Coordinates of C-alpha atoms in Angstrom, one line a residue:
M183 CA -10.9 -20.0 164.9
P184 CA -8.4 -20.8 167.7
N185 CA -4.9 -21.9 166.9
L186 CA -4.2 -25.7 167.4
K187 CA -0.9 -25.0 169.0
D188 CA -2.4 -22.6 171.5
L189 CA -5.1 -25.0 172.4
K190 CA -2.5 -27.8 172.9
T191 CA -0.4 -25.6 175.1
R192 CA -3.4 -24.6 177.2
I193 CA -4.5 -28.3 177.6
D194 CA -1.0 -29.2 178.8
S195 CA -1.0 -26.3 181.2
V196 CA -4.3 -27.2 182.8
K197 CA -3.1 -30.9 183.1
S198 CA -0.1 -29.7 185.0
T199 CA -2.3 -27.6 187.3
Q200 CA -4.5 -30.6 187.8
K201 CA -1.6 -32.7 188.9
I202 CA -0.6 -30.0 191.5
T203 CA -4.1 -29.6 192.9
S204 CA -4.5 -33.4 193.1
A205 CA -1.2 -33.7 195.0
M206 CA -2.2 -30.8 197.4
K207 CA -5.5 -32.6 198.0
M208 CA -3.8 -35.8 199.0
V209 CA -1.3 -34.0 201.3
A210 CA -4.1 -32.0 203.0
A211 CA -6.1 -35.3 203.5
A212 CA -3.1 -36.9 205.2
K213 CA -2.6 -33.9 207.5
L214 CA -6.3 -33.6 208.2
R215 CA -6.5 -37.0 209.7
R216 CA -3.8 -36.2 212.3
A217 CA -5.1 -32.7 213.0
Q218 CA -8.7 -33.9 213.4
E219 CA -7.7 -36.5 215.9
S220 CA -5.7 -33.9 217.9
A221 CA -8.6 -31.4 217.9
E222 CA -11.2 -34.0 219.0
E223 CA -8.9 -35.4 221.7
A224 CA -8.3 -31.9 223.2
R225 CA -12.0 -30.9 223.3
P226 CA -13.0 -32.8 226.5
Y227 CA -10.0 -31.4 228.4
A228 CA -10.7 -27.8 227.4
I229 CA -14.4 -28.1 228.2
R230 CA -13.8 -29.7 231.7
M231 CA -11.1 -27.1 232.4
E232 CA -13.6 -24.3 231.9
R233 CA -16.3 -26.3 233.8
M234 CA -14.0 -26.6 236.8
L235 CA -13.1 -22.9 236.7
G236 CA -16.8 -22.0 236.3
S237 CA -17.6 -23.9 239.5
L238 CA -14.7 -22.4 241.3
S239 CA -15.6 -18.8 240.2
Q240 CA -19.1 -19.2 241.5
S241 CA -17.7 -19.6 245.1
V242 CA -15.4 -16.6 244.7
G243 CA -17.9 -14.3 243.0
E244 CA -16.8 -10.7 242.8
S245 CA -14.8 -10.6 246.0
E246 CA -11.9 -8.2 246.5
G247 CA -9.4 -11.0 246.2
A248 CA -10.8 -12.3 242.9
P249 CA -8.2 -12.3 240.1
K250 CA -8.4 -9.5 237.5
L251 CA -8.5 -12.0 234.7
M252 CA -11.9 -13.0 236.1
T253 CA -13.4 -9.7 237.2
G254 CA -12.0 -7.6 234.4
T255 CA -11.0 -4.0 234.6
G256 CA -14.5 -2.7 235.4
S257 CA -14.7 -1.2 231.9
E258 CA -15.7 -2.3 228.4
N259 CA -14.2 0.5 226.4
T260 CA -11.5 -1.3 224.6
H261 CA -11.8 -4.7 222.9
L262 CA -9.0 -7.0 221.7
L263 CA -10.0 -9.3 218.8
V264 CA -7.6 -12.2 218.2
A265 CA -8.1 -13.6 214.7
F266 CA -6.8 -17.1 213.9
T267 CA -6.1 -17.5 210.2
A268 CA -3.6 -19.5 208.1
D269 CA -0.2 -18.5 206.8
R270 CA -1.1 -19.9 203.3
G271 CA -4.0 -19.6 201.0
L272 CA -5.6 -22.1 198.6
C273 CA -8.0 -23.2 201.3
G274 CA -11.4 -21.9 200.1
G275 CA -13.2 -19.5 202.4
F276 CA -11.3 -20.5 205.5
N277 CA -9.4 -17.2 205.9
G278 CA -12.1 -15.0 204.4
S279 CA -14.8 -16.2 206.9
I280 CA -12.5 -15.2 209.9
V281 CA -11.7 -11.8 208.3
R282 CA -15.4 -11.1 207.7
Q283 CA -16.3 -12.0 211.3
V284 CA -13.6 -9.8 212.7
R285 CA -14.5 -6.9 210.4
S286 CA -18.2 -7.3 211.4
M287 CA -17.4 -7.3 215.1
A288 CA -15.0 -4.4 214.8
R289 CA -17.6 -2.3 213.0
E290 CA -20.3 -3.2 215.5
L291 CA -18.1 -2.3 218.5
R292 CA -17.1 1.0 216.9
A293 CA -20.7 1.8 216.2
E294 CA -21.3 1.4 220.0
G295 CA -18.4 3.8 220.7
R296 CA -15.9 1.2 221.7
A297 CA -12.2 1.1 220.8
V298 CA -11.0 -2.0 218.9
K299 CA -7.6 -3.6 218.7
I300 CA -6.7 -6.6 216.6
F301 CA -4.1 -9.3 217.2
C302 CA -3.5 -11.6 214.2
V303 CA -2.4 -15.2 214.4
G304 CA -1.5 -16.1 210.8
R305 CA -0.2 -14.1 207.9
K306 CA -3.3 -14.2 205.7
G307 CA -5.6 -12.4 208.2
H308 CA -2.9 -9.9 209.0
D309 CA -2.4 -9.0 205.3
V310 CA -6.1 -8.2 204.8
L311 CA -6.9 -6.6 208.2
K312 CA -3.8 -4.4 208.1
R313 CA -5.1 -2.7 205.0
E314 CA -8.5 -1.9 206.6
F315 CA -7.4 -1.3 210.2
P316 CA -3.8 -0.1 209.8
D317 CA -3.7 1.6 213.2
D318 CA -5.6 -1.1 215.2
V319 CA -3.4 -4.2 214.5
V320 CA -1.2 -4.5 217.5
D321 CA 0.7 -7.7 216.7
C322 CA 1.0 -10.7 214.4
I323 CA 2.4 -14.1 214.9
E324 CA 3.3 -16.3 211.9
G325 CA 4.8 -19.7 211.2
L326 CA 2.8 -21.7 213.8
G327 CA 2.0 -25.3 213.0
R328 CA 4.4 -25.8 210.1
R329 CA 5.1 -29.3 211.5
S330 CA 2.6 -29.6 214.3
I331 CA 0.7 -27.4 216.8
E332 CA 2.6 -27.3 220.2
Y333 CA 1.3 -26.2 223.5
Q334 CA 4.3 -23.8 223.8
D335 CA 2.9 -21.9 220.8
A336 CA -0.4 -21.4 222.7
N337 CA 1.4 -20.5 225.9
R338 CA 3.4 -17.8 224.0
I339 CA 0.3 -16.3 222.6
S340 CA -1.4 -16.4 226.0
Q341 CA 1.5 -14.6 227.6
I342 CA 1.5 -11.8 225.0
I343 CA -2.3 -11.3 225.6
I344 CA -1.9 -11.3 229.4
D345 CA 1.0 -8.8 229.1
L346 CA -1.2 -6.5 227.0
F347 CA -4.0 -6.8 229.5
E348 CA -1.9 -6.1 232.5
T349 CA -0.5 -3.0 230.9
G350 CA -4.0 -1.7 230.3
N351 CA -4.1 -2.0 226.5
F352 CA -7.6 -3.5 226.5
D353 CA -10.5 -4.5 228.7
I354 CA -12.1 -7.5 226.9
C355 CA -10.5 -10.1 224.8
T356 CA -12.3 -12.3 222.3
I357 CA -10.7 -15.0 220.1
I358 CA -12.2 -15.8 216.7
F359 CA -11.4 -19.1 215.1
N360 CA -12.9 -21.8 212.9
R361 CA -14.2 -24.8 214.8
F362 CA -13.8 -28.0 212.9
Q363 CA -17.0 -29.9 212.2
S364 CA -16.2 -31.8 209.0
A365 CA -13.9 -31.5 206.0
M366 CA -16.7 -29.6 204.3
T367 CA -17.9 -27.5 207.3
Q368 CA -16.1 -25.1 209.6
I369 CA -17.9 -23.0 212.1
V370 CA -16.7 -19.5 212.8
T371 CA -16.6 -19.3 216.6
P372 CA -16.0 -16.1 218.8
Q373 CA -15.1 -17.0 222.4
Q374 CA -14.4 -14.5 225.1
I375 CA -11.4 -15.3 227.2
I376 CA -10.8 -12.1 229.2
P377 CA -12.5 -11.6 231.6
F378 CA -13.4 -15.2 232.2
D379 CA -17.1 -15.6 231.7
P380 CA -18.6 -18.9 232.8
E381 CA -22.0 -18.0 231.4
D382 CA -20.5 -17.8 227.9
K383 CA -18.8 -21.2 227.9
A384 CA -19.6 -24.9 227.6
I385 CA -20.3 -25.2 231.4
K386 CA -24.0 -24.5 230.7
D387 CA -24.4 -28.3 230.9
K388 CA -27.3 -28.5 233.4
D389 CA -26.3 -31.9 234.8
A390 CA -22.8 -30.6 235.5
I391 CA -24.0 -27.4 237.1
S392 CA -26.5 -29.3 239.3
D393 CA -23.8 -31.8 240.4
S394 CA -21.4 -29.1 241.2
A395 CA -24.0 -27.1 243.2
Q396 CA -24.8 -30.1 245.3
A397 CA -21.2 -30.9 246.1
V398 CA -19.3 -29.2 248.9
Y399 CA -15.6 -28.6 248.4
I400 CA -12.8 -27.5 250.7
F401 CA -10.0 -25.6 248.9
E402 CA -6.4 -25.5 249.9
P403 CA -5.1 -22.9 249.2
E404 CA -7.9 -20.4 249.0
E405 CA -10.1 -20.2 245.9
D406 CA -8.7 -16.8 244.8
E407 CA -5.2 -18.2 244.9
I408 CA -6.2 -21.3 242.9
L409 CA -7.9 -19.1 240.3
A410 CA -4.9 -16.8 240.0
D411 CA -2.8 -19.8 239.0
L412 CA -5.4 -21.6 236.9
L413 CA -6.9 -18.7 234.9
P414 CA -3.6 -18.1 232.9
R415 CA -3.4 -21.8 232.3
N416 CA -7.0 -21.9 231.1
M417 CA -6.3 -19.2 228.7
A418 CA -3.4 -21.2 227.2
V419 CA -5.6 -24.3 227.0
Q420 CA -8.4 -22.4 225.2
I421 CA -5.9 -20.9 222.8
F422 CA -4.3 -24.3 222.2
Q423 CA -7.7 -25.7 221.5
A424 CA -8.4 -22.8 219.1
L425 CA -5.1 -23.5 217.3
L426 CA -5.9 -27.2 217.0
E427 CA -9.4 -26.5 215.7
S428 CA -8.1 -23.9 213.3
S429 CA -5.4 -26.3 212.0
A430 CA -7.9 -29.1 211.4
S431 CA -10.3 -26.6 209.7
E432 CA -7.6 -25.3 207.5
H433 CA -6.6 -28.8 206.2
G434 CA -10.2 -29.7 205.7
A435 CA -10.9 -26.5 203.8
R436 CA -7.8 -27.0 201.7
M437 CA -8.7 -30.6 200.9
S438 CA -12.2 -29.6 199.8
A439 CA -10.9 -26.6 197.8
M440 CA -8.3 -28.7 196.0
D441 CA -10.8 -31.5 195.3
N442 CA -13.1 -28.9 193.6
A443 CA -10.1 -27.4 191.7
T444 CA -9.1 -30.9 190.5
R445 CA -12.6 -31.6 189.2
N446 CA -12.9 -28.2 187.6
A447 CA -9.6 -28.8 185.9
G448 CA -10.8 -32.1 184.5
E449 CA -14.0 -30.5 183.1
M450 CA -11.9 -27.7 181.5
I451 CA -9.6 -30.3 180.0
D452 CA -12.6 -32.1 178.5
K453 CA -14.0 -28.9 177.0
L454 CA -10.6 -27.8 175.6
T455 CA -10.0 -31.3 174.2
L456 CA -13.4 -31.2 172.5
T457 CA -12.6 -27.7 171.1
Y458 CA -9.2 -29.0 169.9
N459 CA -10.7 -31.9 168.1
R460 CA -13.4 -29.8 166.5
T461 CA -10.8 -27.2 165.4
R462 CA -8.5 -29.9 164.0
Q463 CA -11.4 -31.5 162.1
A464 CA -12.3 -28.1 160.7
F465 CA -8.7 -27.5 159.5
I466 CA -8.7 -31.0 157.9
T467 CA -12.0 -30.4 156.2
K468 CA -10.9 -27.0 154.9
E469 CA -7.7 -28.5 153.4
L470 CA -9.7 -31.2 151.7
I471 CA -12.1 -28.7 150.2
E472 CA -9.1 -26.7 148.9
I473 CA -7.5 -29.7 147.3
I474 CA -10.8 -30.9 145.7
S475 CA -11.5 -27.3 144.4
G476 CA -8.0 -27.1 143.0
A477 CA -8.3 -30.5 141.2
E478 CA -11.6 -29.5 139.7
A479 CA -10.2 -26.2 138.5
L480 CA -7.5 -28.1 136.5

């Protein structure tokens, strides 16, 4: 039979945990509102940026003056996977879903004879992927978004990736992040950013493509010069969008996870309280039986 003191101690412990998870849920809900607004407001800009570049790239094609960020290296031997995870846990399957996707993509690419390199944004993804791919993790950035996501953070990540590309460290770069859909649902999204692939983006909108095909534009300066300037900016914009989506998804996942933890703690408290009351009643009944038996013996 369990000890009453141990049961009481455990009930108090679970109540303390419930207070913590409830507080974390409220904090995540407050942060989620701001993060969701930022992610949703940035989506139209990121989509139209790629739509414009897609229209511009169609006129340039694969000419000799086309930027390398659009045409690529001509090879597909080395892939860079950029994983966007969180620095903290307690957010359900948010980090695990990204790690599973990166692991799956890395194994598929290796099975095809490709080399894989991994760039981690967030400590949790780095901690897991470093154990499985110790020689393939090229860099890790931590501490982003402690207060809010800034464009300078995305620009810094973009510059690191461009430097790696220009020094010949990889041929194709794909970012993997959680796209925010709701507090309960986050969609793991791989998106190729190097080389720029208009067929793989949101510019598949038929109306937009037909409108751009009918219009005639005169560019000043030339298209290849505009692309050379806009492609790095587009990379920073897409990475910034991924950071915003990932931040909103993290807060949504944490709010949902802490809500489940709070409810589970409540259920556990009810069960422990019932066990405590039954045990206490059993001790009282036992003592009464002992007193009555002793009185009858006299």
